[in-house]
């Protein structure tokens, strides 16, 4: 947890909860609170779940999961149980409960694994498997294998064969938990071959699955995945949760083509897609800024010793 003066922490929380501020500023405030952690940060994030933006609320839940603070469990459970919340928000609350990984959430996840909203039910099944897996394994083993330091919905599969992992990834008869494990194992390989194998997952039957593939491609930031992400973003019949994640992945990759396409969808009829493009363009700007280039070079120097 980062030490910050209480007055500054309150001010950051006010930016997050101020609906008059641009969405990109509120996102930055949210990620700052996530990095700071602690009770005040949790309170500020929890207070924002009555916002009108499904995109922002979804990101609130994601950040609470990444913080892995058990004190967030009651607010996440409340969001999951609230059928007035958008499916993508409830899904992210369920995933966050799995990310926290405390065994106290098992019964909640069991209950909602039968939810009529398929994305919510599928997420609860995966989260439940993760919680049960953690009973047998140490959390540290998950982090050691993950070059992105994110708390993933599942551990990676043990296999290192791209061909075998792609076979599992696309096996619709297998459990989503196992297919996610193949997904994260492919991501961790960080090769063009593995990225292209992952991109085939954007044609999977489950919207939840396709959305997670897009998220992982955004983490990889490999330019070879751009045409696949654009195809799903452009598809008006695609689930808005998937289109949103494709937009954010394009923002992370941040090529000129990504910027051009994202600008095309700034007025999309789906609010979550429109707002995702707005946030993604802010990411593009940051990725291509001198400040980011300097920080990226500095990280490489440190890593190279």
PDB file of N, CA, C and O in Angstrom, residues 83-125:
ATOM      1  N   UNK A  83     -29.553  -7.008  -9.868  1.00  0.00           N
ATOM      2  CA  UNK A  83     -29.948  -7.305 -11.251  1.00  0.00           C
ATOM      3  C   UNK A  83     -30.208  -6.033 -12.064  1.00  0.00           C
ATOM      4  O   UNK A  83     -30.390  -6.093 -13.282  1.00  0.00           O
ATOM      5  N   UNK A  84     -30.218  -4.872 -11.384  1.00  0.00           N
ATOM      6  CA  UNK A  84     -30.366  -3.605 -12.106  1.00  0.00           C
ATOM      7  C   UNK A  84     -29.031  -3.157 -12.713  1.00  0.00           C
ATOM      8  O   UNK A  84     -29.004  -2.300 -13.591  1.00  0.00           O
ATOM      9  N   UNK A  85     -27.938  -3.728 -12.212  1.00  0.00           N
ATOM     10  CA  UNK A  85     -26.633  -3.403 -12.783  1.00  0.00           C
ATOM     11  C   UNK A  85     -26.479  -4.094 -14.140  1.00  0.00           C
ATOM     12  O   UNK A  85     -27.016  -5.179 -14.368  1.00  0.00           O
ATOM     13  N   UNK A  86     -25.719  -3.478 -15.019  1.00  0.00           N
ATOM     14  CA  UNK A  86     -25.489  -4.037 -16.357  1.00  0.00           C
ATOM     15  C   UNK A  86     -24.736  -5.370 -16.242  1.00  0.00           C
ATOM     16  O   UNK A  86     -23.906  -5.546 -15.346  1.00  0.00           O
ATOM     17  N   UNK A  87     -25.007  -6.318 -17.166  1.00  0.00           N
ATOM     18  CA  UNK A  87     -24.341  -7.624 -17.117  1.00  0.00           C
ATOM     19  C   UNK A  87     -22.816  -7.537 -17.054  1.00  0.00           C
ATOM     20  O   UNK A  87     -22.178  -8.302 -16.332  1.00  0.00           O
ATOM     21  N   UNK A  88     -22.205  -6.591 -17.784  1.00  0.00           N
ATOM     22  CA  UNK A  88     -20.747  -6.514 -17.781  1.00  0.00           C
ATOM     23  C   UNK A  88     -20.208  -6.054 -16.430  1.00  0.00           C
ATOM     24  O   UNK A  88     -19.085  -6.392 -16.060  1.00  0.00           O
ATOM     25  N   UNK A  89     -21.027  -5.310 -15.682  1.00  0.00           N
ATOM     26  CA  UNK A  89     -20.625  -4.862 -14.347  1.00  0.00           C
ATOM     27  C   UNK A  89     -20.747  -6.024 -13.363  1.00  0.00           C
ATOM     28  O   UNK A  89     -19.845  -6.273 -12.559  1.00  0.00           O
ATOM     29  N   UNK A  90     -21.853  -6.743 -13.437  1.00  0.00           N
ATOM     30  CA  UNK A  90     -22.048  -7.901 -12.559  1.00  0.00           C
ATOM     31  C   UNK A  90     -20.998  -8.977 -12.844  1.00  0.00           C
ATOM     32  O   UNK A  90     -20.468  -9.595 -11.915  1.00  0.00           O
ATOM     33  N   UNK A  91     -20.711  -9.185 -14.131  1.00  0.00           N
ATOM     34  CA  UNK A  91     -19.668 -10.156 -14.508  1.00  0.00           C
ATOM     35  C   UNK A  91     -18.330  -9.774 -13.870  1.00  0.00           C
ATOM     36  O   UNK A  91     -17.627 -10.625 -13.322  1.00  0.00           O
ATOM     37  N   UNK A  92     -17.991  -8.486 -13.944  1.00  0.00           N
ATOM     38  CA  UNK A  92     -16.686  -8.054 -13.430  1.00  0.00           C
ATOM     39  C   UNK A  92     -16.640  -8.162 -11.907  1.00  0.00           C
ATOM     40  O   UNK A  92     -15.583  -8.439 -11.335  1.00  0.00           O
ATOM     41  N   UNK A  93     -17.783  -7.963 -11.252  1.00  0.00           N
ATOM     42  CA  UNK A  93     -17.839  -8.135  -9.796  1.00  0.00           C
ATOM     43  C   UNK A  93     -17.587  -9.585  -9.419  1.00  0.00           C
ATOM     44  O   UNK A  93     -16.864  -9.884  -8.462  1.00  0.00           O
ATOM     45  N   UNK A  94     -18.160 -10.500 -10.192  1.00  0.00           N
ATOM     46  CA  UNK A  94     -17.935 -11.933  -9.944  1.00  0.00           C
ATOM     47  C   UNK A  94     -16.476 -12.297 -10.169  1.00  0.00           C
ATOM     48  O   UNK A  94     -15.868 -13.024  -9.369  1.00  0.00           O
ATOM     49  N   UNK A  95     -15.900 -11.782 -11.255  1.00  0.00           N
ATOM     50  CA  UNK A  95     -14.492 -12.067 -11.541  1.00  0.00           C
ATOM     51  C   UNK A  95     -13.593 -11.505 -10.440  1.00  0.00           C
ATOM     52  O   UNK A  95     -12.593 -12.118 -10.063  1.00  0.00           O
ATOM     53  N   UNK A  96     -13.965 -10.333  -9.919  1.00  0.00           N
ATOM     54  CA  UNK A  96     -13.188  -9.715  -8.844  1.00  0.00           C
ATOM     55  C   UNK A  96     -13.234 -10.558  -7.569  1.00  0.00           C
ATOM     56  O   UNK A  96     -12.228 -10.679  -6.861  1.00  0.00           O
ATOM     57  N   UNK A  97     -14.389 -11.138  -7.279  1.00  0.00           N
ATOM     58  CA  UNK A  97     -14.484 -12.030  -6.111  1.00  0.00           C
ATOM     59  C   UNK A  97     -13.545 -13.226  -6.284  1.00  0.00           C
ATOM     60  O   UNK A  97     -12.897 -13.661  -5.332  1.00  0.00           O
ATOM     61  N   UNK A  98     -13.466 -13.729  -7.510  1.00  0.00           N
ATOM     62  CA  UNK A  98     -12.538 -14.820  -7.789  1.00  0.00           C
ATOM     63  C   UNK A  98     -11.095 -14.373  -7.665  1.00  0.00           C
ATOM     64  O   UNK A  98     -10.235 -15.125  -7.197  1.00  0.00           O
ATOM     65  N   UNK A  99     -10.818 -13.141  -8.074  1.00  0.00           N
ATOM     66  CA  UNK A  99      -9.454 -12.608  -7.993  1.00  0.00           C
ATOM     67  C   UNK A  99      -9.005 -12.453  -6.544  1.00  0.00           C
ATOM     68  O   UNK A  99      -7.853 -12.748  -6.205  1.00  0.00           O
ATOM     69  N   UNK A 100      -9.912 -12.001  -5.685  1.00  0.00           N
ATOM     70  CA  UNK A 100      -9.588 -11.887  -4.255  1.00  0.00           C
ATOM     71  C   UNK A 100      -9.318 -13.282  -3.692  1.00  0.00           C
ATOM     72  O   UNK A 100      -8.400 -13.479  -2.888  1.00  0.00           O
ATOM     73  N   UNK A 101     -10.130 -14.241  -4.136  1.00  0.00           N
ATOM     74  CA  UNK A 101      -9.828 -15.647  -3.881  1.00  0.00           C
ATOM     75  C   UNK A 101     -10.098 -16.162  -2.481  1.00  0.00           C
ATOM     76  O   UNK A 101      -9.662 -17.260  -2.141  1.00  0.00           O
ATOM     77  N   UNK A 102     -10.843 -15.395  -1.692  1.00  0.00           N
ATOM     78  CA  UNK A 102     -11.129 -15.838  -0.327  1.00  0.00           C
ATOM     79  C   UNK A 102     -12.211 -16.922  -0.346  1.00  0.00           C
ATOM     80  O   UNK A 102     -13.210 -16.801  -1.056  1.00  0.00           O
ATOM     81  N   UNK A 103     -12.033 -17.954   0.446  1.00  0.00           N
ATOM     82  CA  UNK A 103     -12.970 -19.089   0.413  1.00  0.00           C
ATOM     83  C   UNK A 103     -14.374 -18.718   0.886  1.00  0.00           C
ATOM     84  O   UNK A 103     -15.341 -19.445   0.606  1.00  0.00           O
ATOM     85  N   UNK A 104     -14.510 -17.572   1.560  1.00  0.00           N
ATOM     86  CA  UNK A 104     -15.825 -17.138   2.051  1.00  0.00           C
ATOM     87  C   UNK A 104     -16.801 -16.824   0.913  1.00  0.00           C
ATOM     88  O   UNK A 104     -18.012 -16.755   1.135  1.00  0.00           O
ATOM     89  N   UNK A 105     -16.292 -16.630  -0.323  1.00  0.00           N
ATOM     90  CA  UNK A 105     -17.179 -16.262  -1.434  1.00  0.00           C
ATOM     91  C   UNK A 105     -17.702 -17.482  -2.194  1.00  0.00           C
ATOM     92  O   UNK A 105     -18.482 -17.336  -3.131  1.00  0.00           O
ATOM     93  N   UNK A 106     -17.282 -18.672  -1.790  1.00  0.00           N
ATOM     94  CA  UNK A 106     -17.664 -19.882  -2.532  1.00  0.00           C
ATOM     95  C   UNK A 106     -19.169 -20.015  -2.711  1.00  0.00           C
ATOM     96  O   UNK A 106     -19.655 -20.243  -3.812  1.00  0.00           O
ATOM     97  N   UNK A 107     -19.917 -19.898  -1.624  1.00  0.00           N
ATOM     98  CA  UNK A 107     -21.352 -20.118  -1.711  1.00  0.00           C
ATOM     99  C   UNK A 107     -22.029 -19.066  -2.575  1.00  0.00           C
ATOM    100  O   UNK A 107     -22.964 -19.374  -3.331  1.00  0.00           O
ATOM    101  N   UNK A 108     -21.557 -17.832  -2.501  1.00  0.00           N
ATOM    102  CA  UNK A 108     -22.094 -16.766  -3.356  1.00  0.00           C
ATOM    103  C   UNK A 108     -21.889 -17.115  -4.821  1.00  0.00           C
ATOM    104  O   UNK A 108     -22.808 -16.995  -5.649  1.00  0.00           O
ATOM    105  N   UNK A 109     -20.692 -17.569  -5.152  1.00  0.00           N
ATOM    106  CA  UNK A 109     -20.379 -17.914  -6.542  1.00  0.00           C
ATOM    107  C   UNK A 109     -21.176 -19.125  -7.008  1.00  0.00           C
ATOM    108  O   UNK A 109     -21.623 -19.182  -8.159  1.00  0.00           O
ATOM    109  N   UNK A 110     -21.385 -20.085  -6.117  1.00  0.00           N
ATOM    110  CA  UNK A 110     -22.217 -21.245  -6.449  1.00  0.00           C
ATOM    111  C   UNK A 110     -23.630 -20.779  -6.791  1.00  0.00           C
ATOM    112  O   UNK A 110     -24.224 -21.194  -7.800  1.00  0.00           O
ATOM    113  N   UNK A 111     -24.175 -19.885  -5.966  1.00  0.00           N
ATOM    114  CA  UNK A 111     -25.550 -19.395  -6.158  1.00  0.00           C
ATOM    115  C   UNK A 111     -25.720 -18.708  -7.511  1.00  0.00           C
ATOM    116  O   UNK A 111     -26.683 -18.955  -8.238  1.00  0.00           O
ATOM    117  N   UNK A 112     -24.754 -17.849  -7.854  1.00  0.00           N
ATOM    118  CA  UNK A 112     -24.889 -17.064  -9.085  1.00  0.00           C
ATOM    119  C   UNK A 112     -24.344 -17.777 -10.316  1.00  0.00           C
ATOM    120  O   UNK A 112     -24.429 -17.233 -11.424  1.00  0.00           O
ATOM    121  N   UNK A 113     -23.793 -18.970 -10.150  1.00  0.00           N
ATOM    122  CA  UNK A 113     -23.364 -19.748 -11.315  1.00  0.00           C
ATOM    123  C   UNK A 113     -24.571 -20.277 -12.095  1.00  0.00           C
ATOM    124  O   UNK A 113     -24.426 -20.827 -13.186  1.00  0.00           O
ATOM    125  N   UNK A 114     -25.767 -20.082 -11.524  1.00  0.00           N
ATOM    126  CA  UNK A 114     -27.016 -20.454 -12.203  1.00  0.00           C
ATOM    127  C   UNK A 114     -27.777 -19.212 -12.669  1.00  0.00           C
ATOM    128  O   UNK A 114     -28.953 -19.284 -13.006  1.00  0.00           O
ATOM    129  N   UNK A 115     -27.111 -18.069 -12.673  1.00  0.00           N
ATOM    130  CA  UNK A 115     -27.766 -16.814 -13.048  1.00  0.00           C
ATOM    131  C   UNK A 115     -28.295 -16.882 -14.484  1.00  0.00           C
ATOM    132  O   UNK A 115     -27.652 -17.493 -15.361  1.00  0.00           O
ATOM    133  N   UNK A 116     -29.459 -16.278 -14.748  1.00  0.00           N
ATOM    134  CA  UNK A 116     -30.003 -16.312 -16.111  1.00  0.00           C
ATOM    135  C   UNK A 116     -29.171 -15.543 -17.132  1.00  0.00           C
ATOM    136  O   UNK A 116     -29.277 -15.792 -18.332  1.00  0.00           O
ATOM    137  N   UNK A 117     -28.348 -14.604 -16.658  1.00  0.00           N
ATOM    138  CA  UNK A 117     -27.451 -13.877 -17.569  1.00  0.00           C
ATOM    139  C   UNK A 117     -26.214 -14.754 -17.780  1.00  0.00           C
ATOM    140  O   UNK A 117     -25.436 -14.971 -16.857  1.00  0.00           O
ATOM    141  N   UNK A 118     -26.046 -15.244 -19.009  1.00  0.00           N
ATOM    142  CA  UNK A 118     -25.026 -16.265 -19.265  1.00  0.00           C
ATOM    143  C   UNK A 118     -23.610 -15.791 -18.938  1.00  0.00           C
ATOM    144  O   UNK A 118     -22.803 -16.548 -18.389  1.00  0.00           O
ATOM    145  N   UNK A 119     -23.294 -14.517 -19.226  1.00  0.00           N
ATOM    146  CA  UNK A 119     -21.948 -14.012 -18.935  1.00  0.00           C
ATOM    147  C   UNK A 119     -21.670 -14.010 -17.434  1.00  0.00           C
ATOM    148  O   UNK A 119     -20.540 -14.270 -17.007  1.00  0.00           O
ATOM    149  N   UNK A 120     -22.694 -13.725 -16.646  1.00  0.00           N
ATOM    150  CA  UNK A 120     -22.550 -13.728 -15.182  1.00  0.00           C
ATOM    151  C   UNK A 120     -22.367 -15.157 -14.683  1.00  0.00           C
ATOM    152  O   UNK A 120     -21.478 -15.441 -13.873  1.00  0.00           O
ATOM    153  N   UNK A 121     -23.207 -16.067 -15.181  1.00  0.00           N
ATOM    154  CA  UNK A 121     -23.127 -17.471 -14.762  1.00  0.00           C
ATOM    155  C   UNK A 121     -21.767 -18.073 -15.106  1.00  0.00           C
ATOM    156  O   UNK A 121     -21.133 -18.733 -14.275  1.00  0.00           O
ATOM    157  N   UNK A 122     -21.292 -17.826 -16.333  1.00  0.00           N
ATOM    158  CA  UNK A 122     -20.000 -18.368 -16.757  1.00  0.00           C
ATOM    159  C   UNK A 122     -18.849 -17.804 -15.925  1.00  0.00           C
ATOM    160  O   UNK A 122     -17.922 -18.529 -15.556  1.00  0.00           O
ATOM    161  N   UNK A 123     -18.936 -16.513 -15.631  1.00  0.00           N
ATOM    162  CA  UNK A 123     -17.880 -15.882 -14.817  1.00  0.00           C
ATOM    163  C   UNK A 123     -17.841 -16.493 -13.424  1.00  0.00           C
ATOM    164  O   UNK A 123     -16.759 -16.740 -12.878  1.00  0.00           O
ATOM    165  N   UNK A 124     -19.010 -16.733 -12.852  1.00  0.00           N
ATOM    166  CA  UNK A 124     -19.070 -17.321 -11.507  1.00  0.00           C
ATOM    167  C   UNK A 124     -18.483 -18.733 -11.497  1.00  0.00           C
ATOM    168  O   UNK A 124     -17.803 -19.118 -10.541  1.00  0.00           O
ATOM    169  N   UNK A 125     -18.726 -19.491 -12.560  1.00  0.00           N
ATOM    170  CA  UNK A 125     -18.154 -20.842 -12.654  1.00  0.00           C
ATOM    171  C   UNK A 125     -16.629 -20.784 -12.662  1.00  0.00           C
ATOM    172  O   UNK A 125     -15.954 -21.543 -11.957  1.00  0.00           O
TER     173      UNK A 125
END
